[in-house]
Every structure is written in C-alpha cells, then in structure tokens.
Coordinates of C-alpha atoms and ligand atoms in Angstrom, one line a residue:
M368 CA 109.5 106.3 44.4
D369 CA 111.2 103.3 43.0
M370 CA 112.1 101.1 45.9
D371 CA 112.0 97.4 46.2
Y372 CA 110.7 96.9 49.7
Q373 CA 111.4 93.2 49.5
V374 CA 115.1 93.9 49.0
L375 CA 115.0 96.4 51.9
A376 CA 113.4 93.9 54.2
E377 CA 116.1 91.4 53.5
L378 CA 118.7 94.0 54.0
L379 CA 117.4 95.0 57.4
F380 CA 116.4 91.5 58.6
P381 CA 118.6 89.0 56.9
N382 CA 118.3 86.4 59.7
I383 CA 114.5 86.5 60.0
V384 CA 113.3 83.5 58.0
E385 CA 110.1 82.7 60.0
T386 CA 106.9 83.9 58.4
V387 CA 103.9 85.7 60.0
D388 CA 101.8 82.6 59.3
E389 CA 104.2 80.4 61.2
I390 CA 104.1 82.7 64.2
E391 CA 100.3 82.9 64.1
A392 CA 100.1 79.2 64.2
R393 CA 102.0 79.2 67.5
F394 CA 99.4 81.4 69.0
P395 CA 96.0 79.8 68.3
A396 CA 92.7 81.3 69.1
R397 CA 91.6 80.7 72.7
Q398 CA 88.7 78.4 73.3
L399 CA 86.6 80.5 75.6
P400 CA 82.9 81.0 76.1
E401 CA 81.1 83.8 74.3
G402 CA 81.8 87.2 76.0
A403 CA 84.8 86.0 78.0
V404 CA 87.3 88.8 78.6
V405 CA 91.0 88.2 78.0
S406 CA 93.1 90.9 79.6
R407 CA 96.5 91.4 81.1
M408 CA 98.6 93.3 83.4
A409 CA 101.6 94.6 81.5
P410 CA 103.7 96.4 84.1
S411 CA 107.2 97.6 83.6
P412 CA 109.6 96.2 86.2
T413 CA 110.9 99.4 87.7
G414 CA 110.8 98.1 91.3
F415 CA 108.1 100.5 92.3
V416 CA 104.7 98.9 92.6
H417 CA 102.0 101.4 93.2
L418 CA 98.3 101.7 94.0
G419 CA 97.7 102.5 90.3
N420 CA 99.0 99.1 89.4
L421 CA 96.7 97.5 91.8
V422 CA 93.7 99.5 90.6
Q423 CA 94.4 98.5 87.0
G424 CA 95.0 94.9 88.1
T425 CA 91.7 94.8 90.0
I426 CA 89.8 96.1 87.0
S427 CA 91.4 93.7 84.6
E428 CA 91.1 90.8 87.1
R429 CA 87.4 91.4 87.7
M430 CA 86.6 91.8 84.0
C431 CA 88.3 88.6 83.2
H432 CA 87.2 86.4 86.0
Q433 CA 83.6 87.7 86.1
S434 CA 83.2 86.7 82.5
G435 CA 84.9 83.3 82.6
G436 CA 87.9 84.8 80.8
V437 CA 91.7 84.8 81.3
L438 CA 94.0 87.2 83.1
F439 CA 97.7 87.0 82.3
L440 CA 100.8 88.8 83.3
R441 CA 103.2 90.2 80.7
V442 CA 106.4 91.8 81.8
E443 CA 107.1 94.9 79.7
D444 CA 110.9 94.9 80.1
T445 CA 111.7 96.7 76.9
D446 CA 113.3 99.6 78.7
A447 CA 116.3 97.9 80.2
K448 CA 117.6 101.2 81.5
R449 CA 114.7 101.5 84.0
E450 CA 114.8 97.9 85.0
V451 CA 115.7 97.1 88.6
P452 CA 117.1 93.6 89.4
G453 CA 114.5 91.5 91.2
A454 CA 111.7 93.8 90.3
V455 CA 109.7 91.2 88.4
E456 CA 109.7 89.0 91.5
V457 CA 108.6 91.9 93.7
L458 CA 105.9 92.7 91.3
I459 CA 104.6 89.2 91.1
D460 CA 104.7 88.8 94.9
T461 CA 103.1 92.1 95.6
L462 CA 100.2 91.5 93.2
K463 CA 99.7 88.0 94.6
H464 CA 99.7 89.5 98.1
Y465 CA 96.8 91.6 97.1
G466 CA 94.8 88.7 95.7
I467 CA 95.5 89.3 92.0
Q468 CA 95.8 85.7 90.7
F469 CA 97.0 85.3 87.2
D470 CA 95.8 82.4 85.1
E471 CA 98.8 82.7 82.8
G472 CA 102.0 84.5 82.2
A473 CA 105.3 85.3 83.8
T474 CA 106.0 83.6 87.1
H475 CA 109.1 83.3 89.4
D476 CA 110.1 80.1 87.7
G477 CA 109.4 81.0 84.1
D478 CA 106.4 81.0 81.9
N479 CA 103.0 79.5 82.6
G480 CA 101.0 79.3 79.4
I481 CA 101.3 78.7 75.7
Y482 CA 101.2 82.3 74.6
G483 CA 104.7 83.1 75.8
P484 CA 107.3 84.1 76.3
Y485 CA 105.7 86.6 78.6
R486 CA 108.7 88.8 79.0
Q487 CA 109.0 91.1 76.1
R488 CA 112.8 91.1 75.7
Q489 CA 112.5 87.3 75.1
R490 CA 110.1 88.0 72.2
A491 CA 112.5 90.0 70.0
G492 CA 112.4 87.4 67.3
I493 CA 108.7 87.6 67.1
Y494 CA 108.5 91.4 66.7
H495 CA 111.1 91.2 64.0
V496 CA 109.0 88.9 61.9
Y497 CA 106.2 91.5 61.9
A498 CA 108.7 94.3 61.4
K499 CA 110.0 92.6 58.4
K500 CA 106.5 92.1 57.0
L501 CA 105.8 95.8 57.5
V502 CA 108.9 96.7 55.6
C503 CA 108.0 94.3 52.8
E504 CA 104.7 96.1 52.5
G505 CA 106.2 99.5 52.5
K506 CA 104.7 100.3 55.9
A507 CA 108.0 100.8 57.8
Y508 CA 111.4 102.0 57.0
P509 CA 114.8 102.5 58.7
C510 CA 115.8 105.9 60.0
F511 CA 119.5 106.8 60.6
C512 CA 118.9 110.1 62.3
T513 CA 121.3 110.8 65.1
E514 CA 120.4 112.2 68.5
E515 CA 121.8 115.6 67.4
E516 CA 119.8 115.7 64.2
L517 CA 116.6 114.9 66.2
N518 CA 117.4 117.6 68.7
A519 CA 118.0 120.1 66.0
M520 CA 114.8 119.2 64.4
R521 CA 112.9 119.7 67.7
E522 CA 114.5 123.1 68.1
Q523 CA 113.5 124.1 64.6
Q524 CA 109.9 123.0 65.3
E525 CA 109.8 124.9 68.5
A526 CA 111.1 128.1 66.8
A527 CA 108.5 127.7 64.0
K528 CA 105.8 126.9 66.5
E529 CA 105.1 123.6 64.7
N530 CA 104.0 120.3 66.1
F531 CA 106.8 118.2 67.4
G532 CA 107.7 114.8 65.9
Y533 CA 109.0 113.0 62.9
Y534 CA 106.6 113.8 60.1
G535 CA 106.2 115.6 56.7
K536 CA 109.4 117.4 55.7
Y537 CA 111.0 116.3 59.0
A538 CA 110.7 112.7 58.1
I539 CA 114.0 112.8 56.2
W540 CA 114.5 109.0 55.9
R541 CA 111.0 108.3 54.8
D542 CA 111.6 108.3 51.1
R543 CA 115.4 107.8 50.9
S544 CA 116.8 105.6 48.2
L545 CA 117.9 102.0 48.8
A546 CA 121.4 103.2 47.9
D547 CA 121.5 105.7 50.7
I548 CA 120.2 103.1 53.2
R549 CA 122.7 100.6 52.0
E550 CA 125.5 103.0 52.4
K551 CA 124.6 103.7 56.0
L552 CA 124.1 100.1 56.8
D553 CA 127.5 99.2 55.2
A554 CA 129.1 101.9 57.4
G555 CA 127.6 100.2 60.4
M556 CA 125.4 103.1 61.4
P557 CA 122.7 102.4 64.0
W558 CA 119.1 102.7 62.8
V559 CA 115.6 102.6 64.2
L560 CA 112.6 101.2 62.4
R561 CA 109.9 103.8 61.8
F562 CA 106.2 103.4 60.9
R563 CA 105.3 105.0 57.7
S564 CA 102.2 106.9 58.7
T565 CA 99.5 107.6 56.1
G566 CA 97.4 109.6 58.5
S567 CA 96.6 113.3 58.4
I568 CA 95.8 115.6 61.3
E569 CA 93.1 117.0 59.0
N570 CA 91.1 113.8 59.5
Q571 CA 89.1 112.7 62.4
F572 CA 87.2 109.6 63.3
K573 CA 84.9 108.2 66.0
F574 CA 86.1 105.9 68.6
D575 CA 84.4 104.2 71.6
D576 CA 86.3 103.8 74.8
L577 CA 84.7 101.7 77.5
V578 CA 85.5 104.3 80.2
K579 CA 85.9 107.6 78.3
G580 CA 82.9 107.0 76.1
K581 CA 82.5 108.2 72.5
L582 CA 85.5 110.1 71.4
T583 CA 86.5 112.0 68.3
I584 CA 90.1 111.2 67.4
T585 CA 92.5 113.0 65.1
E586 CA 94.5 110.7 62.9
N587 CA 98.2 110.3 63.7
N588 CA 100.7 111.7 61.1
I589 CA 103.9 110.9 62.9
D590 CA 106.3 108.2 61.8
H591 CA 106.8 106.7 65.3
V592 CA 109.6 104.4 66.1
L593 CA 108.7 100.7 66.1
L594 CA 112.1 99.2 66.8
K595 CA 114.8 100.9 68.7
S596 CA 118.4 100.7 67.5
D597 CA 119.1 97.7 69.7
G598 CA 116.2 95.9 67.9
I599 CA 114.0 96.0 71.0
P600 CA 110.4 97.2 70.2
T601 CA 108.9 100.4 71.6
Y602 CA 105.8 100.0 73.8
H603 CA 103.5 100.8 70.8
F604 CA 104.8 98.0 68.6
A605 CA 105.0 95.4 71.3
H606 CA 101.5 96.3 72.5
A607 CA 100.1 95.7 69.0
V608 CA 102.0 92.4 68.4
D609 CA 101.6 91.0 71.8
D610 CA 98.0 91.8 72.4
H611 CA 97.2 90.4 69.0
L612 CA 99.1 87.2 69.5
M613 CA 97.9 86.7 73.1
H614 CA 94.3 87.3 72.0
T615 CA 93.7 90.1 74.4
T616 CA 90.1 91.3 74.1
H617 CA 90.3 94.2 76.5
V618 CA 93.2 96.5 77.1
V619 CA 92.9 98.1 80.5
R620 CA 95.5 100.8 81.0
G621 CA 96.2 104.3 82.2
D622 CA 94.9 107.1 80.2
E623 CA 98.4 108.5 79.7
W624 CA 98.3 106.2 76.6
M625 CA 95.3 108.1 75.1
A626 CA 97.8 110.4 73.3
T627 CA 99.3 107.6 71.3
L628 CA 96.0 105.7 70.9
P629 CA 95.5 107.1 67.3
F630 CA 98.9 105.6 66.4
H631 CA 97.9 102.3 68.1
I632 CA 94.7 102.1 66.1
Q633 CA 96.6 102.8 62.9
L634 CA 99.2 100.2 63.7
F635 CA 96.7 97.4 64.4
K636 CA 95.1 98.2 61.1
A637 CA 98.4 98.3 59.2
L638 CA 99.3 94.9 60.7
G639 CA 95.9 93.5 59.8
F640 CA 95.1 92.9 63.5
K641 CA 91.6 93.1 65.1
L642 CA 91.5 96.1 67.5
P643 CA 90.9 95.1 71.1
K644 CA 88.5 97.1 73.3
Y645 CA 90.1 99.8 75.3
V646 CA 89.4 100.6 78.9
H647 CA 91.4 103.8 79.6
I648 CA 91.4 104.5 83.3
G649 CA 91.9 108.0 84.8
P650 CA 94.7 108.6 87.3
L651 CA 94.3 108.4 91.0
M652 CA 93.6 111.8 92.3
K653 CA 93.5 113.4 95.7
M654 CA 92.4 116.6 97.2
D655 CA 95.1 119.1 97.9
G656 CA 93.5 121.9 99.7
A657 CA 90.5 122.8 97.5
S658 CA 91.8 121.4 94.3
K659 CA 92.3 117.9 92.9
R660 CA 95.7 116.7 91.8
K661 CA 97.2 113.4 90.7
L662 CA 98.8 111.2 93.4
S663 CA 102.5 111.7 93.1
K664 CA 105.3 109.3 93.8
R665 CA 107.4 112.1 95.4
K666 CA 104.7 113.7 97.6
D667 CA 102.4 110.9 98.5
P668 CA 103.8 107.9 100.4
E669 CA 100.4 106.2 100.1
L670 CA 101.0 105.7 96.4
A671 CA 103.4 102.9 97.1
L672 CA 101.9 99.5 97.9
T673 CA 104.6 98.9 100.5
Y674 CA 103.0 101.7 102.5
Y675 CA 99.8 99.7 103.1
K676 CA 101.8 96.7 104.3
A677 CA 104.0 98.6 106.6
E678 CA 101.0 100.5 108.1
G679 CA 99.3 97.2 108.5
F680 CA 96.2 97.7 106.5
P681 CA 94.7 94.2 106.0
I682 CA 94.7 93.1 102.4
A683 CA 91.0 92.7 102.5
A684 CA 90.7 96.3 103.5
V685 CA 92.8 97.6 100.7
R686 CA 90.8 95.5 98.2
E687 CA 87.6 96.6 99.6
Y688 CA 88.7 100.3 99.5
I689 CA 89.7 100.0 95.9
M690 CA 86.3 98.6 95.0
T691 CA 84.8 101.5 96.9
I692 CA 86.5 104.1 94.9
L693 CA 86.0 102.3 91.6
N694 CA 82.3 101.5 91.8
S695 CA 80.1 103.9 93.7
N696 CA 77.4 101.3 94.3
F697 CA 79.9 99.0 96.1
E698 CA 79.3 100.5 99.5
D699 CA 75.6 100.0 99.4
W700 CA 76.1 96.4 98.3
R701 CA 78.5 95.9 101.2
R702 CA 76.0 97.3 103.7
A703 CA 73.4 94.9 102.3
N704 CA 75.8 92.0 102.2
P705 CA 78.2 92.4 105.1
D706 CA 79.5 88.9 105.0
A707 CA 79.6 88.2 101.3
N708 CA 82.8 87.5 99.5
I709 CA 83.9 90.7 97.7
D710 CA 84.1 88.8 94.4
D711 CA 80.4 88.3 94.5
F712 CA 80.0 92.0 93.9
K713 CA 79.2 92.7 90.2
F714 CA 82.0 95.0 89.1
S715 CA 81.3 97.3 86.2
A716 CA 83.9 99.0 84.1
K717 CA 81.2 101.4 82.8
K718 CA 80.8 102.8 86.3
L719 CA 84.5 104.0 86.4
N720 CA 84.9 107.7 86.6
P721 CA 86.4 108.8 83.3
A722 CA 88.3 111.6 85.1
G723 CA 89.9 109.2 87.6
S724 CA 89.2 108.0 91.0
L725 CA 89.5 110.1 94.1
F726 CA 91.8 108.7 96.8
D727 CA 90.4 109.6 100.2
Y728 CA 92.5 108.6 103.2
A729 CA 89.7 109.1 105.7
K730 CA 87.5 106.7 103.6
L731 CA 90.3 104.1 103.6
I732 CA 90.5 104.3 107.4
D733 CA 86.7 104.0 107.6
V734 CA 86.6 101.0 105.3
S735 CA 89.5 99.3 107.1
K736 CA 87.8 99.8 110.5
N737 CA 84.7 98.1 109.1
V738 CA 86.7 95.3 107.6
I739 CA 88.6 94.6 110.8
S740 CA 85.4 94.9 112.9
R741 CA 83.9 92.1 110.9
M742 CA 86.8 89.7 111.6
D743 CA 86.7 87.3 114.5
A744 CA 89.4 87.3 117.2
Q745 CA 91.2 84.4 115.7
E746 CA 91.5 86.1 112.3
V747 CA 92.6 89.4 113.9
Y748 CA 95.2 87.5 115.9
T749 CA 96.6 85.7 112.9
L750 CA 96.9 88.8 110.8
L751 CA 98.2 91.0 113.6
V752 CA 100.9 88.5 114.5
E753 CA 101.9 88.2 110.8
W754 CA 102.2 92.0 110.6
A755 CA 104.0 92.3 113.9
A756 CA 106.5 89.6 113.0
E757 CA 107.7 91.8 110.2
F758 CA 107.3 95.3 111.7
D759 CA 107.3 95.0 115.5
A760 CA 109.1 91.8 116.6
D761 CA 108.8 92.6 120.4
F762 CA 105.1 92.9 120.1
A763 CA 104.9 89.7 118.0
A764 CA 106.8 87.8 120.7
R765 CA 104.4 89.0 123.4
L766 CA 101.3 88.1 121.4
E767 CA 102.7 84.7 120.7
S768 CA 103.8 84.0 124.2
D769 CA 100.2 83.5 125.2
P770 CA 97.8 83.3 122.2
D771 CA 94.7 82.7 124.3
Y772 CA 95.4 85.8 126.3
A773 CA 95.9 87.8 123.1
K774 CA 92.8 86.4 121.6
S775 CA 90.7 87.2 124.7
I776 CA 91.9 90.8 124.4
L777 CA 91.1 90.9 120.7
A778 CA 87.7 89.4 121.3
I779 CA 86.6 92.5 123.3
G780 CA 83.6 94.1 121.6
R781 CA 83.7 91.7 118.7
G782 CA 80.7 89.9 117.2
G783 CA 77.2 91.1 117.6
K784 CA 75.4 93.6 115.6
K785 CA 77.5 96.6 116.5
P786 CA 81.1 95.5 116.8
R787 CA 83.7 97.9 118.1
K788 CA 85.6 99.8 115.4
D789 CA 88.8 100.5 117.2
M790 CA 91.5 99.7 114.7
A791 CA 92.0 100.7 111.1
T792 CA 95.5 99.2 110.9
W793 CA 97.7 96.7 112.7
K794 CA 100.0 99.5 113.6
E795 CA 97.2 100.8 115.8
A796 CA 96.9 97.6 117.7
K797 CA 99.7 98.3 120.2
P798 CA 98.4 101.8 121.2
Y799 CA 95.0 100.2 121.5
M800 CA 95.7 97.1 123.5
G801 CA 99.4 97.3 124.6
F802 CA 98.3 98.1 128.1
F803 CA 97.3 94.5 128.6
Y804 CA 101.0 93.7 128.6
D805 CA 102.9 95.0 131.7
A806 CA 105.9 95.9 129.4
Y807 CA 103.7 98.4 127.5
L808 CA 101.7 99.7 130.5
E809 CA 102.2 103.5 130.9
K810 CA 102.3 105.2 134.3
P811 CA 99.0 107.0 134.8
V812 CA 98.9 110.8 135.0
F813 CA 96.0 111.8 137.2
D814 CA 94.0 115.0 136.8
E815 CA 95.7 117.5 139.2
K816 CA 92.3 118.8 140.1
F817 CA 92.1 115.8 142.6
E818 CA 94.3 115.4 145.6
K819 CA 96.4 112.3 145.5
S820 CA 94.9 111.2 148.7
V821 CA 91.5 111.2 147.0
V822 CA 92.6 109.1 144.2
R823 CA 94.3 106.7 146.7
E824 CA 91.2 106.5 148.7
A825 CA 89.0 105.6 145.7
L826 CA 91.5 102.9 144.7
N827 CA 91.7 101.5 148.2
R828 CA 88.0 101.3 148.5
F829 CA 87.7 99.6 145.1
L830 CA 90.3 97.0 146.1
E831 CA 88.5 96.2 149.4
Q832 CA 85.3 95.2 147.5
F833 CA 86.7 93.9 144.1
S834 CA 85.7 90.4 143.2
I835 CA 86.4 89.0 139.8
A836 CA 83.2 86.9 140.1
D837 CA 80.9 89.9 140.1
D838 CA 78.9 90.4 137.0
A839 CA 79.0 93.8 135.2
A840 CA 75.9 95.2 137.1
V841 CA 77.2 94.3 140.5
W842 CA 80.6 95.6 139.6
F843 CA 79.2 99.0 138.6
E844 CA 76.9 99.1 141.7
K845 CA 80.1 98.9 143.8
V846 CA 81.7 101.7 141.9
K847 CA 78.6 103.8 142.5
A848 CA 78.6 103.0 146.2
I849 CA 82.3 104.2 146.5
T850 CA 81.2 107.3 144.6
T851 CA 78.6 108.3 147.1
E852 CA 80.6 107.2 150.1
M853 CA 83.3 109.7 149.1
G854 CA 80.8 112.5 148.6
F855 CA 81.0 112.3 144.8
T856 CA 77.8 112.1 142.9
T857 CA 76.2 109.6 140.5
D858 CA 73.7 112.2 139.5
M859 CA 75.2 113.8 136.4
K860 CA 72.3 116.2 136.0
A861 CA 72.7 117.5 139.5
Y862 CA 76.4 117.8 138.9
K863 CA 75.9 119.8 135.7
A864 CA 73.4 122.1 137.4
D865 CA 75.9 122.9 140.2
P866 CA 79.4 121.4 139.8
S867 CA 80.7 123.2 142.9
A868 CA 78.3 121.2 145.1
F869 CA 80.4 118.0 144.6
P870 CA 84.1 117.1 144.4
G871 CA 83.4 115.1 141.3
T872 CA 81.2 112.4 139.8
V873 CA 81.1 108.6 139.2
A874 CA 82.9 109.3 135.9
D875 CA 85.9 110.6 137.8
I876 CA 85.9 107.6 140.2
S877 CA 85.8 105.3 137.2
T878 CA 88.6 107.2 135.5
F879 CA 90.8 106.8 138.6
I880 CA 90.3 103.1 138.5
R881 CA 90.6 103.0 134.7
Q882 CA 93.9 104.8 134.8
A883 CA 95.3 102.6 137.6
V884 CA 94.4 99.5 135.5
T885 CA 95.2 100.6 132.0
G886 CA 97.5 103.6 132.4
K887 CA 95.1 105.6 130.2
T888 CA 91.9 107.6 130.4
N889 CA 90.4 105.8 127.4
S890 CA 90.1 102.0 127.1
P891 CA 87.6 99.4 126.1
D892 CA 84.9 98.7 128.7
L893 CA 86.6 98.6 132.1
Y894 CA 84.7 95.7 133.5
T895 CA 85.6 93.6 130.5
V896 CA 89.2 94.7 130.7
M897 CA 89.4 93.5 134.3
Q898 CA 87.8 90.2 133.3
V899 CA 90.5 89.7 130.6
L900 CA 93.4 90.8 132.9
G901 CA 92.2 88.6 135.7
Y902 CA 92.1 89.1 139.4
D903 CA 95.8 89.0 140.2
R904 CA 96.9 91.4 137.4
T905 CA 94.1 93.8 138.1
V906 CA 94.9 94.0 141.9
Q907 CA 98.6 94.1 141.4
R908 CA 98.2 97.1 139.0
I909 CA 95.9 99.0 141.4
R910 CA 98.3 98.3 144.3
A911 CA 101.3 99.5 142.3
T912 CA 99.5 102.7 141.4
I913 CA 98.5 103.4 145.1
E914 CA 102.1 102.9 146.1
S915 CA 103.3 105.3 143.4
L916 CA 101.0 108.1 144.5
Ligands
LIG2125 N1 104.0 98.8 80.4 C1 102.9 99.7 80.3 C2 102.9 100.6 81.5 O1 103.4 100.2 82.5 C3 101.6 99.0 80.1 C4 100.5 99.7 79.7 C5 99.4 98.7 79.2 O2 98.8 98.1 80.0 O3 99.3 98.5 78.0 O4 102.3 101.7 81.5

C-alpha cells in the first residue's frame, strides 16, 4: 500500500514536536545496585481500596525494599468515568496506614520524584510522542469506526462463531488510504489510534512468568486501541510507555491481565522497549461451601480495607496475615522469631501460589490474636483508644478517663511465655473487659438450679472474709472454706461420681462470686480481676448483687 506514514503522523499529531530521544533524556536510567527491583503500585482511583490492592502492594513493596530497589506509586486515572473525587487521597492514606511506604510517586501535594508526572492523565503529551513515532513507523493507525459499527461487527462475529475483536477483515481502517483518513479528519470525526498487529494466532512462543512459571503464549492478532478518542491512552499503551520510562524492572499485577499479556509483549517490542519481568498474581479466593471462589466486592465485606479498620484488626495483624497467606513458610518463621520485625522475613515471590491465595477468616482471627497477645499493655491501650476514638466514642472516653486503670485491665494475662489470647480485634475489647466499668456492667443471671438464698449466703460469706491483701492462694483457700461450710464440695471426682450427694461444687461457688463481680460467667482470672477492681469496687458490686437478689 502506498502510504506516507510521515504525512499521516503529522496529520494526526500536528502539535507534537518533541522527539522520543528528548523524552528519554528526561527519564534517565536509575543508579541502583545490581539486582535491585524497581516496581510500582498502579491503582485506578475508583474509591474502593481492597485487600487485593494491599496484597499486590505488599508483594511489590517487599520485592523492592528487600533488594535495595525503589517502589513508586503511579495513579492510573485514564478512566475518568470511574474516578471518584478524593479517591487518590484515600488510596494514598489507606496504603500508608498499612505500612506501604512509597519511595517515589504521587502524593497528596503533588509528585515526589523525577520520573513523573505520576498521574497518567498528566502524561498525555508523553504518550502522544510515542504514538506519533508508532504512526511514523507504520505500527499504528487511526480508526474511525463508530460504536454502532463495532457493535455490528461483534454481532457478526458472534453469529459466525468467530473470535471477537478488531483483526483481519474486520480491521477496516487498517489499510485505508490517506485520502479516506483526511476526509474523516476534515469532517471532524472522532478517531482512536490502533496498533497494527503483525501477530498470528497460528504462532506460539515461550514466556516465563515469575509466579505462573513457564508459559506457552499465542501471539496477539488484534489491532487493540492505544489512544482513545479523547487522546487518553488505554491501560496497555500507558503500561508500556510508563513502565519503560520509569524503569520498572518488575510488573506485579493481577492475573486478569494475562489475557492481554501477548499484546503487551508485542507492544514493548514494537516500541523498542526492554520487557520487564512479570509477576502475575492470582486472585484472592475463599471457600464457599466445598468449592473455592474469588472474593467478591458484592458478597464479601472483608474484601474492603475499610472493613479491617472498622472491625479493629491491628495493622500489624493484617500485614502478618497477608504474609501468612502469601508465603507458606512465614508461620514457621514467626514461631521461631516471635519478636522479630516482620520485614526481617525473607519474602519470596516464587512461593506465591499461581492459582491465588486462599483467604481464611479463621486464620486471620488466629493471627490477630497472636499479634495482640504479643503486645504490651501500653501498646494495646494506645491502639485500642485510637480505634475507639473513631468507632466507639463512649468507650474511648472511659478508657481515657483513667489510663492507669485501663492499662492495669489490659495487663491481665500479658507477658510471660503463654500470654492470654482473648482478643482478635479492638471491637472485641468491650465485650471482654467492659465489665470493669460500672456503666457496662451487666446484671448477673444466676443458674436457677440454685435458690437465691444460697447464692446470697455464698456472697455474704465471701464478703465477711474478703481481704484485698490476700495472695491468690489464701484467696482461693477462703473460697474453698466457704464451699465446704455450705455443704458444697471441693472434690470434683466425688461430685462426678455422685452429683446428687452435693448441692454443688467449688466451681459453682466461684461462679456466684464471679457473676456478682463481673456480671458474667466467664472472665479473666477472678482473683486478678478483684485486684484490678480494688477493694471498694469489688465489695460494692457484691453488695449490690446481694440486694438485688
Ligand atoms: N491500573 C491497573 C489496575 O488497577 C494496574 C495494573 C498494573 O499494576 O499494571 O488493575
């Protein structure tokens, strides 16, 4: 075909005067040690930040920072229709909240780094320079197909059971004359820029993905869109240009992009760019009955990162959990190094499950309980107050009204070899420890098996002997003494052998006292609870219970 591509390029991009060489000079090679990984998070600002973002971010972050490389944030805002105002800020804040620190990229106050702009809509001029170059080389062309024409084409392909897309005989603008193009342009018709694919679905080639392993890939034969009619690039074109100019060495992204990977490989080659390494991560899955399925935005609230904050999972727990599902050897490492910084763990992208990680709520709870159990009372206090300030102001006010009291409560069972594992989330703190505050104390409901007079007697006897100065052993001896004085037994074996021989056991007597003091049948160690409550509060609660009986 007789077409002067140079003329076409001028026709399409009359205002682009910059050359590729000039652009390249603005994005010099990075000076980094051998083997340093340069990667990025490239989220679209839709306002919804999900666990998948954090998983991808964690993988990129670890790969970069473990190798002495650079992690940057690029905002992929090419789809203006999906953009939510303020979403970029939410995104940056949320990622920061979870400890993803960028070395470079978009920030609240603009760009940080020399490889910007880091928001794609601000890079339109850059993409156009490369687009113009492709047109000059005959590797891209304008297409004036209307929405209707494309729909009709699709229907035709469906009817003929052919592959969908703009290729072969369907690529009707691929070889059009300059005159035809000029006519449309003169008439002010909108156009998109398409890639002129030279691939064939008859050809395959080998490709190595860092997660998926060795793959056999079929060439792309579709003339995909590079620039949309508003001049904004598609993801594909922006990916190639940006990751080239920003010197990305590793692209970590969801495996939904595998389908267009053949095109991306082709595009990098057409542009003369070195192909980065790809780390295609599987989706987050969960068990639904006996089968696995992808986590869904609609069905699974735990996909949204806001969920973890509202539930009160500590940040450290979420990070620890993510590492647990990403690298199966993490748990063993953690057991061997309970106090080590999580970043000392050697993360390996090779250990990622190619099929995707399995999200397991029970595991998250377990990890979180462990994380909280390793914290000291001061840390728990600080994080709990921070959470409560946002989600339970009344509770926050009570905690803050007497920090020492709150910390002495939170210190129960902490430290030592086997710390208590009561809480998985800050939301569980109030049900666990609320009874220490009169406002949250519930009225006890005693087992109807026992006469009220019996409960009253046990409580009265306890009050007569109670001393806050007793140690735990003396305290318990007194409870046992009350037990036998009332005809109950301390001999659990004897009771089991013949329950009808006794009105009850030492456990029942303890429960009466526990319920009077805590309102509940379950609580941390009762002796310790009384020590924390102090003499006056303890006595006052038992008296109030006796009166209410
Ligand atoms: N904006 C793309 C997305 O949100 C980024 C994929 C990539 O990391 O290249 O899926």
